[in-house]
mmCIF file of C-alpha atoms in Angstrom:
data_model
loop_
_atom_site.group_PDB
_atom_site.id
_atom_site.type_symbol
_atom_site.label_atom_id
_atom_site.label_comp_id
_atom_site.label_asym_id
_atom_site.label_seq_id
_atom_site.Cartn_x
_atom_site.Cartn_y
_atom_site.Cartn_z
ATOM 1 C CA MET A 478 -0.001 -0.008 -0.003
ATOM 2 C CA THR A 479 1.456 3.375 -1.005
ATOM 3 C CA ALA A 480 1.861 6.383 1.294
ATOM 4 C CA ARG A 481 -0.813 8.186 -0.705
ATOM 5 C CA ARG A 482 -3.336 5.387 -0.168
ATOM 6 C CA SER A 483 -2.551 5.179 3.551
ATOM 7 C CA SER A 484 -3.296 8.854 4.274
ATOM 8 C CA PRO A 485 -5.827 10.378 1.824
ATOM 9 C CA ARG A 486 -7.214 12.575 4.612
ATOM 10 C CA LEU A 487 -3.763 14.025 5.320
ATOM 11 C CA GLN A 488 -3.189 14.607 1.618
ATOM 12 C CA ALA A 489 -6.501 16.432 1.349
ATOM 13 C CA ARG A 490 -5.724 18.544 4.410
ATOM 14 C CA ILE A 491 -2.335 19.522 3.029
ATOM 15 C CA ALA A 492 -4.068 20.505 -0.205
ATOM 16 C CA GLY A 493 -6.518 22.562 1.858
ATOM 17 C CA PHE A 494 -3.657 24.250 3.729
ATOM 18 C CA LEU A 495 -1.943 25.157 0.444
ATOM 19 C CA TYR A 496 -5.247 26.293 -1.021
ATOM 20 C CA MET A 497 -5.729 28.617 1.976
ATOM 21 C CA ILE A 498 -2.309 30.088 1.281
ATOM 22 C CA VAL A 499 -3.458 30.705 -2.311
ATOM 23 C CA VAL A 500 -6.615 32.439 -1.132
ATOM 24 C CA ALA A 501 -4.881 34.595 1.508
ATOM 25 C CA ALA A 502 -1.920 35.537 -0.673
ATOM 26 C CA SER A 503 -4.124 36.339 -3.661
ATOM 27 C CA ILE A 504 -6.394 38.572 -1.593
ATOM 28 C CA PHE A 505 -3.381 40.371 -0.131
ATOM 29 C CA ALA A 506 -1.832 40.894 -3.577
ATOM 30 C CA LEU A 507 -5.133 42.106 -5.051
ATOM 31 C CA THR A 508 -5.900 44.571 -2.278
ATOM 32 C CA THR A 509 -2.316 45.863 -2.240
ATOM 33 C CA SER A 510 -2.189 46.589 -5.967
ATOM 34 C CA SER A 511 -5.779 47.796 -6.432
ATOM 35 C CA SER A 512 -5.441 50.321 -3.597
ATOM 36 C CA LEU A 513 -2.618 52.029 -5.514
ATOM 37 C CA ILE A 514 -4.368 52.275 -8.875
ATOM 38 C CA VAL A 515 -6.257 55.464 -9.668
ATOM 39 C CA ARG A 516 -8.539 54.521 -12.551
ATOM 40 C CA GLY A 517 -7.818 56.566 -15.641
ATOM 41 C CA ASP A 518 -5.005 58.570 -14.013
ATOM 42 C CA ALA A 519 -1.553 57.248 -14.942
ATOM 43 C CA ALA A 520 0.352 60.005 -13.133
ATOM 44 C CA ALA A 521 -1.470 59.524 -9.808
ATOM 45 C CA THR A 522 -1.094 55.751 -10.096
ATOM 46 C CA ALA A 523 2.654 56.148 -10.717
ATOM 47 C CA ALA A 524 2.956 58.439 -7.712
ATOM 48 C CA ASN A 525 1.169 55.913 -5.485
ATOM 49 C CA ILE A 526 3.383 53.066 -6.634
ATOM 50 C CA LEU A 527 6.583 55.016 -5.980
ATOM 51 C CA ALA A 528 5.306 56.173 -2.582
ATOM 52 C CA SER A 529 4.427 52.577 -1.588
ATOM 53 C CA GLU A 530 7.111 50.610 -3.412
ATOM 54 C CA ALA A 531 7.636 48.187 -0.532
ATOM 55 C CA SER A 532 3.907 47.299 -0.470
ATOM 56 C CA PHE A 533 3.876 46.984 -4.236
ATOM 57 C CA ARG A 534 6.801 44.528 -4.122
ATOM 58 C CA LEU A 535 5.149 42.580 -1.305
ATOM 59 C CA GLY A 536 2.051 42.171 -3.462
ATOM 60 C CA PHE A 537 4.209 40.779 -6.248
ATOM 61 C CA ALA A 538 5.889 38.346 -3.845
ATOM 62 C CA ALA A 539 2.465 37.289 -2.518
ATOM 63 C CA ASN A 540 1.335 36.437 -6.051
ATOM 64 C CA LEU A 541 4.449 34.323 -6.552
ATOM 65 C CA ILE A 542 3.737 32.442 -3.313
ATOM 66 C CA ALA A 543 0.118 31.924 -4.389
ATOM 67 C CA GLY A 544 1.227 30.525 -7.750
ATOM 68 C CA ALA A 545 3.673 28.098 -6.169
ATOM 69 C CA ALA A 546 1.091 26.948 -3.604
ATOM 70 C CA TYR A 547 -1.505 26.426 -6.340
ATOM 71 C CA ILE A 548 0.802 24.014 -8.152
ATOM 72 C CA GLY A 549 0.937 22.002 -4.948
ATOM 73 C CA VAL A 550 -2.867 22.076 -4.710
ATOM 74 C CA VAL A 551 -3.248 20.819 -8.278
ATOM 75 C CA ALA A 552 -0.754 17.988 -7.738
ATOM 76 C CA LEU A 553 -2.332 16.841 -4.479
ATOM 77 C CA LEU A 554 -5.939 17.030 -5.664
ATOM 78 C CA TYR A 555 -4.988 14.994 -8.741
ATOM 79 C CA GLY A 556 -4.083 12.163 -6.376
ATOM 80 C CA VAL A 557 -7.148 12.690 -4.189
ATOM 81 C CA PHE A 558 -9.591 12.443 -7.126
ATOM 82 C CA LYS A 559 -7.916 9.682 -9.147
ATOM 83 C CA PRO A 560 -10.257 7.051 -7.638
ATOM 84 C CA VAL A 561 -13.248 8.987 -9.050
ATOM 85 C CA SER A 562 -11.895 9.304 -12.581
ATOM 86 C CA ARG A 563 -8.231 9.133 -13.501
ATOM 87 C CA THR A 564 -8.894 10.782 -16.865
ATOM 88 C CA MET A 565 -10.983 13.675 -15.538
ATOM 89 C CA SER A 566 -8.568 14.261 -12.673
ATOM 90 C CA PHE A 567 -5.706 14.328 -15.213
ATOM 91 C CA VAL A 568 -7.527 16.828 -17.453
ATOM 92 C CA ALA A 569 -8.390 18.993 -14.435
ATOM 93 C CA ALA A 570 -4.728 19.028 -13.405
ATOM 94 C CA PHE A 571 -3.733 20.201 -16.883
ATOM 95 C CA PHE A 572 -6.222 23.086 -16.733
ATOM 96 C CA GLY A 573 -4.929 24.027 -13.278
ATOM 97 C CA LEU A 574 -1.290 23.935 -14.350
ATOM 98 C CA ALA A 575 -2.086 25.915 -17.516
ATOM 99 C CA GLY A 576 -3.667 28.609 -15.345
ATOM 100 C CA CYS A 577 -0.572 28.627 -13.112
ATOM 101 C CA ALA A 578 1.705 29.018 -16.134
ATOM 102 C CA ILE A 579 -0.338 31.899 -17.521
ATOM 103 C CA SER A 580 -0.376 33.617 -14.143
ATOM 104 C CA ALA A 581 3.380 33.201 -13.749
ATOM 105 C CA MET A 582 4.055 34.801 -17.127
ATOM 106 C CA ASN A 583 1.549 37.547 -16.383
ATOM 107 C CA MET A 584 3.397 38.532 -13.210
ATOM 108 C CA ALA A 585 5.953 40.284 -15.416
ATOM 109 C CA ASN A 586 3.269 42.889 -16.027
ATOM 110 C CA GLN A 587 2.820 43.289 -12.267
ATOM 111 C CA ILE A 588 6.433 44.161 -11.596
ATOM 112 C CA ALA A 589 7.042 46.067 -14.880
ATOM 113 C CA PRO A 590 5.808 49.470 -13.576
ATOM 114 C CA LEU A 591 8.789 49.633 -11.219
ATOM 115 C CA PHE A 592 11.112 49.326 -14.199
ATOM 116 C CA PHE A 593 9.307 52.009 -16.186
ATOM 117 C CA LEU A 594 9.281 54.316 -13.157
ATOM 118 C CA GLY A 595 12.930 53.628 -12.257
ATOM 119 C CA ASP A 596 15.992 55.817 -12.746
ATOM 120 C CA ALA A 597 17.916 53.723 -15.302
ATOM 121 C CA ALA A 598 19.783 55.791 -17.888
ATOM 122 C CA TYR A 599 18.003 54.196 -20.853
ATOM 123 C CA LEU A 600 14.674 55.514 -19.601
ATOM 124 C CA ALA A 601 15.770 59.014 -20.530
ATOM 125 C CA ALA A 602 14.420 58.212 -23.994
ATOM 126 C CA PHE A 603 10.930 58.614 -22.524
ATOM 127 C CA ASP A 604 9.468 61.665 -20.860
ATOM 128 C CA ALA A 605 7.628 61.445 -17.527
ATOM 129 C CA ASP A 606 4.154 61.209 -19.048
ATOM 130 C CA GLN A 607 5.224 58.384 -21.353
ATOM 131 C CA ARG A 608 6.761 56.429 -18.506
ATOM 132 C CA HIS A 609 3.627 56.881 -16.397
ATOM 133 C CA ALA A 610 1.529 55.650 -19.333
ATOM 134 C CA LEU A 611 3.743 52.604 -19.836
ATOM 135 C CA ALA A 612 3.476 51.715 -16.164
ATOM 136 C CA TYR A 613 -0.320 52.104 -16.292
ATOM 137 C CA VAL A 614 -0.601 50.013 -19.460
ATOM 138 C CA SER A 615 1.375 47.254 -17.706
ATOM 139 C CA LEU A 616 -1.213 47.182 -14.937
ATOM 140 C CA ARG A 617 -4.048 47.074 -17.463
ATOM 141 C CA LEU A 618 -2.305 44.147 -19.174
ATOM 142 C CA LEU A 619 -1.988 42.506 -15.756
ATOM 143 C CA GLY A 620 -5.775 42.660 -15.410
ATOM 144 C CA LEU A 621 -6.246 41.203 -18.877
ATOM 145 C CA GLY A 622 -3.807 38.384 -18.113
ATOM 146 C CA ASN A 623 -5.681 37.657 -14.878
ATOM 147 C CA ASP A 624 -8.932 37.302 -16.818
ATOM 148 C CA ILE A 625 -7.262 34.890 -19.272
ATOM 149 C CA GLY A 626 -5.872 32.842 -16.392
ATOM 150 C CA LEU A 627 -9.298 32.738 -14.736
ATOM 151 C CA VAL A 628 -10.690 30.969 -17.785
ATOM 152 C CA PHE A 629 -8.387 28.021 -17.101
ATOM 153 C CA PHE A 630 -8.937 28.202 -13.344
ATOM 154 C CA GLY A 631 -12.659 28.333 -14.037
ATOM 155 C CA PHE A 632 -12.513 25.087 -16.010
ATOM 156 C CA TYR A 633 -10.362 23.618 -13.227
ATOM 157 C CA CYS A 634 -12.942 24.469 -10.549
ATOM 158 C CA LEU A 635 -15.737 23.177 -12.758
ATOM 159 C CA LEU A 636 -13.964 19.818 -13.261
ATOM 160 C CA ILE A 637 -13.084 19.543 -9.571
ATOM 161 C CA GLY A 638 -16.750 20.175 -8.786
ATOM 162 C CA CYS A 639 -17.749 17.323 -11.131
ATOM 163 C CA LEU A 640 -15.178 15.045 -9.482
ATOM 164 C CA VAL A 641 -16.577 15.884 -6.041
ATOM 165 C CA LEU A 642 -20.102 15.067 -7.279
ATOM 166 C CA GLY A 643 -18.831 11.700 -8.504
ATOM 167 C CA SER A 644 -16.995 10.942 -5.284
ATOM 168 C CA THR A 645 -18.247 9.084 -2.251
ATOM 169 C CA PHE A 646 -15.771 10.620 0.196
ATOM 170 C CA LEU A 647 -16.777 14.301 0.057
ATOM 171 C CA PRO A 648 -20.163 16.006 0.507
ATOM 172 C CA ARG A 649 -21.913 16.579 -2.801
ATOM 173 C CA LEU A 650 -22.747 20.129 -1.735
ATOM 174 C CA LEU A 651 -19.063 20.944 -2.099
ATOM 175 C CA GLY A 652 -19.270 19.768 -5.698
ATOM 176 C CA VAL A 653 -22.211 22.090 -6.309
ATOM 177 C CA VAL A 654 -20.400 25.140 -4.884
ATOM 178 C CA MET A 655 -17.262 24.362 -6.934
ATOM 179 C CA VAL A 656 -19.290 24.002 -10.122
ATOM 180 C CA ILE A 657 -20.918 27.371 -9.356
ATOM 181 C CA ALA A 658 -17.488 28.860 -8.649
ATOM 182 C CA GLY A 659 -16.105 27.580 -11.953
ATOM 183 C CA LEU A 660 -19.113 28.866 -13.907
ATOM 184 C CA GLY A 661 -18.755 32.218 -12.170
ATOM 185 C CA TRP A 662 -15.113 32.584 -13.167
ATOM 186 C CA LEU A 663 -15.867 31.556 -16.747
ATOM 187 C CA THR A 664 -18.907 33.797 -17.145
ATOM 188 C CA SER A 665 -17.114 36.808 -15.691
ATOM 189 C CA SER A 666 -14.002 36.335 -17.850
ATOM 190 C CA PHE A 667 -15.785 35.728 -21.164
ATOM 191 C CA ALA A 668 -18.210 38.581 -20.510
ATOM 192 C CA THR A 669 -15.213 40.852 -19.956
ATOM 193 C CA PHE A 670 -13.705 39.797 -23.306
ATOM 194 C CA ILE A 671 -16.941 40.025 -25.291
ATOM 195 C CA ALA A 672 -18.730 42.972 -23.632
ATOM 196 C CA PRO A 673 -16.407 44.794 -21.199
ATOM 197 C CA ALA A 674 -19.134 46.963 -19.667
ATOM 198 C CA LEU A 675 -21.303 43.934 -18.973
ATOM 199 C CA GLY A 676 -18.289 42.023 -17.731
ATOM 200 C CA ASN A 677 -17.476 44.735 -15.193
ATOM 201 C CA THR A 678 -21.062 44.654 -13.939
ATOM 202 C CA LEU A 679 -21.212 40.872 -13.691
ATOM 203 C CA SER A 680 -17.815 40.659 -12.003
ATOM 204 C CA SER A 681 -19.008 42.628 -9.000
ATOM 205 C CA TYR A 682 -21.594 39.902 -8.360
ATOM 206 C CA LEU A 683 -19.955 36.730 -9.682
ATOM 207 C CA LEU A 684 -16.433 37.078 -8.343
ATOM 208 C CA PRO A 685 -17.476 37.184 -4.648
ATOM 209 C CA ILE A 686 -19.734 34.142 -5.231
ATOM 210 C CA SER A 687 -16.951 32.188 -6.947
ATOM 211 C CA GLY A 688 -14.441 33.198 -4.291
ATOM 212 C CA LEU A 689 -16.802 32.108 -1.535
ATOM 213 C CA GLY A 690 -17.326 28.731 -3.229
ATOM 214 C CA GLU A 691 -13.589 28.065 -3.432
ATOM 215 C CA THR A 692 -13.135 29.229 0.160
ATOM 216 C CA LEU A 693 -15.807 26.809 1.457
ATOM 217 C CA PHE A 694 -14.172 23.969 -0.435
ATOM 218 C CA THR A 695 -10.770 24.978 0.941
ATOM 219 C CA LEU A 696 -11.989 25.111 4.526
ATOM 220 C CA TRP A 697 -13.606 21.679 4.269
ATOM 221 C CA LEU A 698 -10.385 20.135 2.936
ATOM 222 C CA LEU A 699 -8.324 21.866 5.622
ATOM 223 C CA ILE A 700 -10.561 20.969 8.560
ATOM 224 C CA MET A 701 -12.249 17.729 7.559
ATOM 225 C CA GLY A 702 -10.171 16.288 4.752
ATOM 226 C CA VAL A 703 -11.895 13.304 3.119
ATOM 227 C CA ASN A 704 -13.631 10.222 4.451
ATOM 228 C CA ALA A 705 -10.636 7.888 4.336
ATOM 229 C CA LYS A 706 -12.686 4.684 4.526
ATOM 230 C CA LYS A 707 -14.935 5.639 1.612
ATOM 231 C CA TRP A 708 -11.921 6.946 -0.333
ATOM 232 C CA ARG A 709 -10.190 3.561 -0.036
ATOM 233 C CA GLU A 710 -13.389 1.756 -1.009
ATOM 234 C CA GLN A 711 -13.759 3.881 -4.136
ATOM 235 C CA ALA A 712 -10.061 3.524 -4.927
ATOM 236 C CA GLY A 713 -10.418 -0.250 -4.647
ATOM 237 C CA GLU A 714 -13.476 -0.256 -6.922
ATOM 238 C CA SER A 715 -11.612 1.938 -9.437
ATOM 239 C CA ALA A 716 -8.596 -0.367 -9.410
ATOM 240 C CA GLY A 717 -10.878 -3.386 -9.872
ATOM 241 C CA ALA A 718 -12.628 -1.758 -12.810
ATOM 242 C CA VAL A 719 -9.303 -0.988 -14.496
ATOM 243 C CA SER A 720 -7.995 -4.513 -14.002
#
């Protein structure tokens, strides 16, 4: 019997702990950066960033931590849900890792304003207004990249919700809230791409709902884990079906 099979509850709780890090670090990064942005005013935004450079860098570091922790979540949940469906768990993991990769690349846009607002000699080619605009555009691109990443995270949540619904070792209500969370991320992101004004309106309603769904799932994993007995029974049935 492998270590994974002997402690599915521990594995789920570790995933929940890492997921909580993702939630906390992401919220910190979002609130830190959004508090510095003055919508439509590149100069004021630049002034805020320079006045709070330490906080701005902490937000960047928090996003890096969230990305690293999410990779751990994806890997652990792949093992947790393999007894339900190896194929679906595998596909879900690919969506999760794709979202992590997109987010990692997008973080360059998060730190770029500090380069545009720095004092390097080569920046003399740009005047102050141009540098402020470049920094502001980087933050706008950061938001766009976040929406693209949320498409993949939305599919990940949706698939995890389906896996929960097909499991015997987790409450089906958690599957419902994760499906709702995934649909919320997807609806908000695609609405933003297709009709930005509508997307902004929907986001104010859908994002809190999706975030709450993921948080409830995270807390259950962290506190309760999975029903180890039922997990082993389903894993045994899955192995028997494969053989």
